[in-house]
C-alpha positions as a Python dict, from the first residue, in 0.01 Angstrom:
ca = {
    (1, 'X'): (0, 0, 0),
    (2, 'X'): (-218, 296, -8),
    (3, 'X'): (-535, 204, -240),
    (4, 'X'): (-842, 456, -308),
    (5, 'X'): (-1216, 344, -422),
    (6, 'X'): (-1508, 556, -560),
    (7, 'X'): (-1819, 495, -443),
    (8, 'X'): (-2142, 684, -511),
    (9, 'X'): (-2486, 753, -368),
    (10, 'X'): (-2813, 871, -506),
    (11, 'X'): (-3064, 958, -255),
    (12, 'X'): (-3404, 1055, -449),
    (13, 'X'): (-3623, 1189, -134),
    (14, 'X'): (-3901, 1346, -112),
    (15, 'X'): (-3804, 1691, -85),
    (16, 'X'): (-3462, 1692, -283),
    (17, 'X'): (-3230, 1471, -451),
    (18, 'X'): (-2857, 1410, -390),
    (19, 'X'): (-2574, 1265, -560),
    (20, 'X'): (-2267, 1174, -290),
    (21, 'X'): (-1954, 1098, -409),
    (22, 'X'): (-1732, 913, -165),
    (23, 'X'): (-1331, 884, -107),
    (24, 'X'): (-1290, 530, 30),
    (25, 'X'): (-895, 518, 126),
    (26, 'X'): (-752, 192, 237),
    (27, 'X'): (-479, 128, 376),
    (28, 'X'): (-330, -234, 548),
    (29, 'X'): (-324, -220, 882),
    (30, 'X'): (-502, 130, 914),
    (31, 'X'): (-931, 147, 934),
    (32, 'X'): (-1082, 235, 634),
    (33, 'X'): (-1118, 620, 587),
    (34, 'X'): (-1452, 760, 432),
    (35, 'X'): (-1389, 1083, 293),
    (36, 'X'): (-1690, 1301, 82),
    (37, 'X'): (-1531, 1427, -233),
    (38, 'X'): (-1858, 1623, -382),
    (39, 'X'): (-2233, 1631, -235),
    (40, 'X'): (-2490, 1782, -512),
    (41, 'X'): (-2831, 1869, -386),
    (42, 'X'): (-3151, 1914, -646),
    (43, 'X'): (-3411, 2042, -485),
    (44, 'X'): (-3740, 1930, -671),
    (45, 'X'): (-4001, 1808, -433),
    (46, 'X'): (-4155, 1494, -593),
    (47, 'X'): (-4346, 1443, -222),
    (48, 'X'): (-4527, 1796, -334),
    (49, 'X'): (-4687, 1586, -622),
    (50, 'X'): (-4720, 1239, -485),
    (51, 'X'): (-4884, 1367, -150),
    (52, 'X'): (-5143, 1581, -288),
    (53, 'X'): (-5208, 1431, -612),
    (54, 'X'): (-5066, 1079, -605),
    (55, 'X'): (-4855, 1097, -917),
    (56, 'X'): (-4485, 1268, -981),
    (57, 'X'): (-4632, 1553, -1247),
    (58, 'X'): (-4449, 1552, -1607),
    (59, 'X'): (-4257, 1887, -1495),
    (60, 'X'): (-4104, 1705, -1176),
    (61, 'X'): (-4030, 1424, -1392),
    (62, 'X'): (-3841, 1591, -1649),
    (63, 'X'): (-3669, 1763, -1394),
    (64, 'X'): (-3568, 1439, -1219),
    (65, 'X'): (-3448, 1239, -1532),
    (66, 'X'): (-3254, 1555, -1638),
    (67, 'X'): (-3102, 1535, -1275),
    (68, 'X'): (-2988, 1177, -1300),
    (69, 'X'): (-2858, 1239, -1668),
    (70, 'X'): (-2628, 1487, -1511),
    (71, 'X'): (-2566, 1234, -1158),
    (72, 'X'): (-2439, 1003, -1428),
    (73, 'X'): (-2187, 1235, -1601),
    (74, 'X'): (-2060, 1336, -1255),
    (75, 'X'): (-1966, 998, -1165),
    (76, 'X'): (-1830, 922, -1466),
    (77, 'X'): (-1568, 1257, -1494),
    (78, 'X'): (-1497, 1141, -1146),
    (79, 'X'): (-1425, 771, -1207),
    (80, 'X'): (-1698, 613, -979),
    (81, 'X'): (-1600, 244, -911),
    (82, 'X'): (-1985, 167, -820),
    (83, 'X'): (-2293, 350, -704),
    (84, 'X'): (-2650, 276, -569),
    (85, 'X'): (-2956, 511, -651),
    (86, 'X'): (-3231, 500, -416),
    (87, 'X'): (-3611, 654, -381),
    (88, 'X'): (-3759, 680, -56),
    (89, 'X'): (-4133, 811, 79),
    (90, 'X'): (-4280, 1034, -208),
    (91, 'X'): (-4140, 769, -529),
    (92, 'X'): (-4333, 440, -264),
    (93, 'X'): (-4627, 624, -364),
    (94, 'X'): (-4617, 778, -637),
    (95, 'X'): (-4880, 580, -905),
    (96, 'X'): (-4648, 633, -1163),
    (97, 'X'): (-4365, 520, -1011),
    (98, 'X'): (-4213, 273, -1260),
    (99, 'X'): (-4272, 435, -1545),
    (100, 'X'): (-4001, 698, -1428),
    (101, 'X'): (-3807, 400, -1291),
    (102, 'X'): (-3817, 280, -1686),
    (103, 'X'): (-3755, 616, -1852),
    (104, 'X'): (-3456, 734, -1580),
    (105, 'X'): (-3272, 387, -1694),
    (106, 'X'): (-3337, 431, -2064),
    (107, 'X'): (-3199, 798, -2094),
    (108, 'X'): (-2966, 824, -1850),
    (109, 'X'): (-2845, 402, -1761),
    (110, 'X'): (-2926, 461, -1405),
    (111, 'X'): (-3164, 200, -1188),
    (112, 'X'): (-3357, 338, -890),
    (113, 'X'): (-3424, 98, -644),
    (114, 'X'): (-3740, 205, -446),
    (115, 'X'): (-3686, 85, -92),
    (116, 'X'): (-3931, 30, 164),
    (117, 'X'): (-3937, 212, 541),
    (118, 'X'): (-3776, -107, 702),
    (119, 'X'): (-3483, -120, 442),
    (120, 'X'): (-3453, 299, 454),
    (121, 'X'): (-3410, 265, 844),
    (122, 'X'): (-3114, -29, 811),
    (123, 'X'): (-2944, 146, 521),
    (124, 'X'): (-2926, 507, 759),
    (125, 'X'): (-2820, 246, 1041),
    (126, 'X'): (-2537, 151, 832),
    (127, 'X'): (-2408, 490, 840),
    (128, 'X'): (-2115, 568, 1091),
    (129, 'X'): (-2250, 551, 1395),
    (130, 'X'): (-1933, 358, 1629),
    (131, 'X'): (-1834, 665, 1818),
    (132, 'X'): (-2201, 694, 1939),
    (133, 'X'): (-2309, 294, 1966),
    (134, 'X'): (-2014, 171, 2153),
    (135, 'X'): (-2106, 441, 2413),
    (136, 'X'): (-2253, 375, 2763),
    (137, 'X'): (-2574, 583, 2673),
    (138, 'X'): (-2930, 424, 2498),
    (139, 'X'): (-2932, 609, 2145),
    (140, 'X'): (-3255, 681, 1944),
    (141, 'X'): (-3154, 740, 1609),
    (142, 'X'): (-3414, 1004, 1393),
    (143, 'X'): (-3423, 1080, 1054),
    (144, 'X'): (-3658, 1348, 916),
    (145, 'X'): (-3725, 1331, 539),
    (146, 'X'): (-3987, 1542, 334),
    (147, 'X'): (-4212, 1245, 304),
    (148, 'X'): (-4128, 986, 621),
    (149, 'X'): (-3933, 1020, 971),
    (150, 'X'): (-3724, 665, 1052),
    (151, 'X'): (-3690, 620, 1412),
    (152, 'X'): (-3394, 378, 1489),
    (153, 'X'): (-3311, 288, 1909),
    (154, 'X'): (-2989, 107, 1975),
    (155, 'X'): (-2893, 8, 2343),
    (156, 'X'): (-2551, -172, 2525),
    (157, 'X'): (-2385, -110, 2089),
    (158, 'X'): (-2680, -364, 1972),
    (159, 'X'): (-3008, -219, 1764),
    (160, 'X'): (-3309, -298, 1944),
    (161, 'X'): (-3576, -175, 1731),
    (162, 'X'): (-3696, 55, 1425),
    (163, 'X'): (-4030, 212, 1262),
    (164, 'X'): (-4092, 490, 981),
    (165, 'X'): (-4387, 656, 988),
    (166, 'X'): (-4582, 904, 702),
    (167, 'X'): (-4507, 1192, 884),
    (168, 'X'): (-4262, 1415, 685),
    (169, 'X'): (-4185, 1791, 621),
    (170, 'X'): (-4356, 1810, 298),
    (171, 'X'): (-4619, 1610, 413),
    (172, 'X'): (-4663, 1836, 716),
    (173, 'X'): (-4645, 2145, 498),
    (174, 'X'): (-4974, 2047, 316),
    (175, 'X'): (-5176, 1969, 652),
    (176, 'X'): (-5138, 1569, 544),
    (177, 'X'): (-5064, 1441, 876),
    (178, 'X'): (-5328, 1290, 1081),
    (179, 'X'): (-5333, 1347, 1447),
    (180, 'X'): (-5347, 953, 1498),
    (181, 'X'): (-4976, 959, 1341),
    (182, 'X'): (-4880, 1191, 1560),
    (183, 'X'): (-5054, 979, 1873),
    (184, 'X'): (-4860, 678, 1687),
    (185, 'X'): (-4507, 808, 1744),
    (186, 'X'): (-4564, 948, 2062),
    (187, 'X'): (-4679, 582, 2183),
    (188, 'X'): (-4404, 406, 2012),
    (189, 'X'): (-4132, 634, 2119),
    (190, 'X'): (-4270, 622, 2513),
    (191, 'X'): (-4281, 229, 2536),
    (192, 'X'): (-3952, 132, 2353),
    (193, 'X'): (-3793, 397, 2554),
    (194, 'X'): (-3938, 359, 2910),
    (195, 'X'): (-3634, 138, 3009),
    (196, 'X'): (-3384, 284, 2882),
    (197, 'X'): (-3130, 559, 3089),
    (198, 'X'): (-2920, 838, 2969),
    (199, 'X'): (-3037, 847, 2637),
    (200, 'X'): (-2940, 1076, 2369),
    (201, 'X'): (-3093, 1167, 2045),
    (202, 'X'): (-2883, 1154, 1711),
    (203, 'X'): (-3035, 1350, 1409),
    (204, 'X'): (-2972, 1319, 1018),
    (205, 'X'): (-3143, 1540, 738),
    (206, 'X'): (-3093, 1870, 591),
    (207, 'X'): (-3300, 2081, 839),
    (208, 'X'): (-3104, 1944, 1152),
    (209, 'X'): (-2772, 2004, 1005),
    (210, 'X'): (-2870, 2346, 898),
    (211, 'X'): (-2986, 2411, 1269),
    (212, 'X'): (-2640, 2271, 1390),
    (213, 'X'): (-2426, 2547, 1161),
    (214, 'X'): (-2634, 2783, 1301),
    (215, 'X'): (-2558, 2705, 1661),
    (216, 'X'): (-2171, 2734, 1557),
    (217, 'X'): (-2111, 2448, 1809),
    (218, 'X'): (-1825, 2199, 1729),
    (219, 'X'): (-1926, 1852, 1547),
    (220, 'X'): (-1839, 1687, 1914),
    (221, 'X'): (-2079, 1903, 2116),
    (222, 'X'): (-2475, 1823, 2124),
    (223, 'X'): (-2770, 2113, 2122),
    (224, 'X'): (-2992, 2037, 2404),
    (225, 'X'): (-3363, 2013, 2436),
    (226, 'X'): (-3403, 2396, 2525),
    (227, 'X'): (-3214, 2535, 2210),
    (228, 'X'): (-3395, 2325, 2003),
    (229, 'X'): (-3681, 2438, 2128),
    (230, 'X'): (-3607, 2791, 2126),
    (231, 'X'): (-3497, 2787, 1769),
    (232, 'X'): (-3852, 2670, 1693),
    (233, 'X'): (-4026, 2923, 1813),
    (234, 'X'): (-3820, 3198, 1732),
    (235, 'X'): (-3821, 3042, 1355),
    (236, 'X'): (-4196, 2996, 1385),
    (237, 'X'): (-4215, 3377, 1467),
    (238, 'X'): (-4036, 3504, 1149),
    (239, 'X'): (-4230, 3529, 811),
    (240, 'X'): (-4081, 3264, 569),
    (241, 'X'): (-3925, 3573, 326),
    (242, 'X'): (-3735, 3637, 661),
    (243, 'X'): (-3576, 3269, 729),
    (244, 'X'): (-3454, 3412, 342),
    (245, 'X'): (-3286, 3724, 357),
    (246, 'X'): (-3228, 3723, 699),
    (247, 'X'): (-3092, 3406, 833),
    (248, 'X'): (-2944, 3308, 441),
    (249, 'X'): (-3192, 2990, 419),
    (250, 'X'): (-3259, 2856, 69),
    (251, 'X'): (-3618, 2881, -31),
    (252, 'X'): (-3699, 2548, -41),
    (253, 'X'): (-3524, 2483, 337),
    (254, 'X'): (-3709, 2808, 501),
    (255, 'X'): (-4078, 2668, 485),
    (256, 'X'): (-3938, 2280, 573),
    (257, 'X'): (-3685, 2337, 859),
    (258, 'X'): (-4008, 2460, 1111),
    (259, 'X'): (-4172, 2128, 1074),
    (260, 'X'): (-3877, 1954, 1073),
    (261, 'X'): (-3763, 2074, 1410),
    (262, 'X'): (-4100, 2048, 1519),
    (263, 'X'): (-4047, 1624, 1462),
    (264, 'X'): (-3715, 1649, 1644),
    (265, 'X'): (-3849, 1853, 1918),
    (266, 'X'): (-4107, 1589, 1989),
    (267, 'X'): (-3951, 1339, 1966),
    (268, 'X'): (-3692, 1425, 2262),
    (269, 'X'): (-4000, 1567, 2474),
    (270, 'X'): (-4131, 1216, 2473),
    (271, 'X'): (-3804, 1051, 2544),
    (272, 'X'): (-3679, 1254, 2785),
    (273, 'X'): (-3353, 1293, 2585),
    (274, 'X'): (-3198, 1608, 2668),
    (275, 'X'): (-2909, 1566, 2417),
    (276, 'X'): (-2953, 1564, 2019),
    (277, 'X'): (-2625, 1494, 1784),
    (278, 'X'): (-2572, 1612, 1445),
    (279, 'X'): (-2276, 1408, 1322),
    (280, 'X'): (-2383, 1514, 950),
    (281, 'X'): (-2457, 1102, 814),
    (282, 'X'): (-2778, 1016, 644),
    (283, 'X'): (-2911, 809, 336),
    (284, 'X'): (-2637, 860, 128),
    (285, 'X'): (-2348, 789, 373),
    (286, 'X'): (-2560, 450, 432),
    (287, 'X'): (-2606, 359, 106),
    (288, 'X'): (-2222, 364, 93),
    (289, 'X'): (-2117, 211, 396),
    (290, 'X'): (-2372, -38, 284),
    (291, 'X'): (-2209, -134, -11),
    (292, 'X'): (-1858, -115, 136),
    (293, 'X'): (-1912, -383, 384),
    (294, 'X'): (-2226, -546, 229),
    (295, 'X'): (-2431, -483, 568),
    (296, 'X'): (-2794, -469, 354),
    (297, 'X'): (-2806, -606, 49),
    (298, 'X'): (-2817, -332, -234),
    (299, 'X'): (-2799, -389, -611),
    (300, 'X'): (-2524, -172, -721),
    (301, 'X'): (-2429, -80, -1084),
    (302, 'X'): (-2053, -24, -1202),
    (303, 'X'): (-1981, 257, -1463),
    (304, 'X'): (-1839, 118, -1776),
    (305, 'X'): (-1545, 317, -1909),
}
């Protein structure tokens, strides 16, 4: 007997917030199927605050709660079973923090869980990553965000290791990246990788899908190194208006996606990976796969109807 589940997602970043709705279709005998009904992005930069002045200003704030009044709605027309809603980087530092915790519950019923680095990295690791972890090949798993990067290396289908580290597109944007970060990843990536053969790179986040639809490659076919590359500096050679009107970008993805490719770049330089997958899975696929098969313990809310 053919039985369907609703799950949700909110994924409160730095740079934008999303709301994904998830198909989960089961079936006896059959794997389960995940299948995205709806994805709503809000693009309102909390890290653009919380970087530069340490606090979420009242306009952001506004925005946000009037954001998660209308996340609620949505899951409610479309019969949610259960949902998680979680901040990341910019809402871990943000002063004021709770108090939007306590106002976004009290107008619109939603909790935000604000998760640390270590518990952002296994909730993305929960995502669905069996076609690429059962393989032959050493994976390091990256995920750029506007306010942190999580770096995730699995090896023979078994995780070996994981950091995050304060080095995100919004925080890059506003010069608030220390060279010693920089000299941080480079280290880390170098010694956890220096043993490992044929490995491949698999990239989450806005900016490295958007770079993937661009390359009009098939979801089963990697960009390599030297396109990367070259899409960085021909990007970094256009005037942001440009990465607008002539390449379609939304304005708040044509200042971000530079420094974003500029993490993912690295990051392969100092592996030696020569291969980067976009298999389109982040935060929010985690947070449901999470919840589905209780891999990282999350504490969900059910919609009352």
């Amino acid at each position: 007997m053919l039985k369907i589940k609703k799950y949700a997602a909110i994924d409160i970043g730095s740079n934008a917030m999303r709301l994904l709705i998830m198909n989960i279709i089961e079936e006896e005998g059959r794997e389960t199927i995940f299948s995205k009904s709806s994805l709503i992005r809000v693009p309102i930069r909390l890290g653009q605050d919380v970087f530069t002045t340490g606090n979420v200003s009242p306009e952001a704030e506004d925005r946000m709660v009037d954001a998660m009044k209308a996340f609620f709605l949505l899951m409610k027309v479309n019969k949610v079973d259960r949902f998680m809603a979680c901040a990341t980087s910019a809402m871990r530092e943000a002063t004021n923090a709770m108090t939007i915790v306590d106002r976004v519950y009290k107008e619109s019923g939603i909790k935000i869980s604000i998760i640390d680095g270590k518990k952002e990295a296994m909730i993305i690791a929960s995502s669905d990553l069996k076609h690429f972890i059962n393989s032959s090949n050493s994976i390091l798993y990256i995920d750029v965000g506007g306010g942190s990067t999580e770096f995730t290396l699995f090896s023979n289908g078994k995780q070996l290791s994981s950091r995050s580290f304060k080095n995100g597109t919004v925080r890059l944007l506003n010069n608030m990246v220390e060279p010693q970060v920089w000299t941080d990843i480079e280290q880390w990536i170098k010694e956890e990788t220096k043993e490992l053969k044929d490995l491949i790179v698999i990239g989450s986040g806005g900016n490295i899908n958007k770079i993937f639809k661009m390359s009009g490659k098939t979801q089963d076919k990697p960009l390599t190194y030297f396109y990367l590359h070259k899409q960085l500096l021909r990007l970094s050679k256009m005037s942001y208006e440009d990465r607008i009107s002539l390449l379609g970008l939304n304005p708040d993805r044509a200042d971000v996606i530079i420094p974003a490719i500029n993490i993912y770049n690295n990051a392969m330089k100092w592996s030696g990976a020569k291969y980067i997958y976009v298999p389109k899975i982040g935060v929010s696929d985690g947070i449901v796969k999470a919840l589905y098969y209780n891999k990282v313990k999350l504490d969900y809310q059910v919609i009352d109807y």
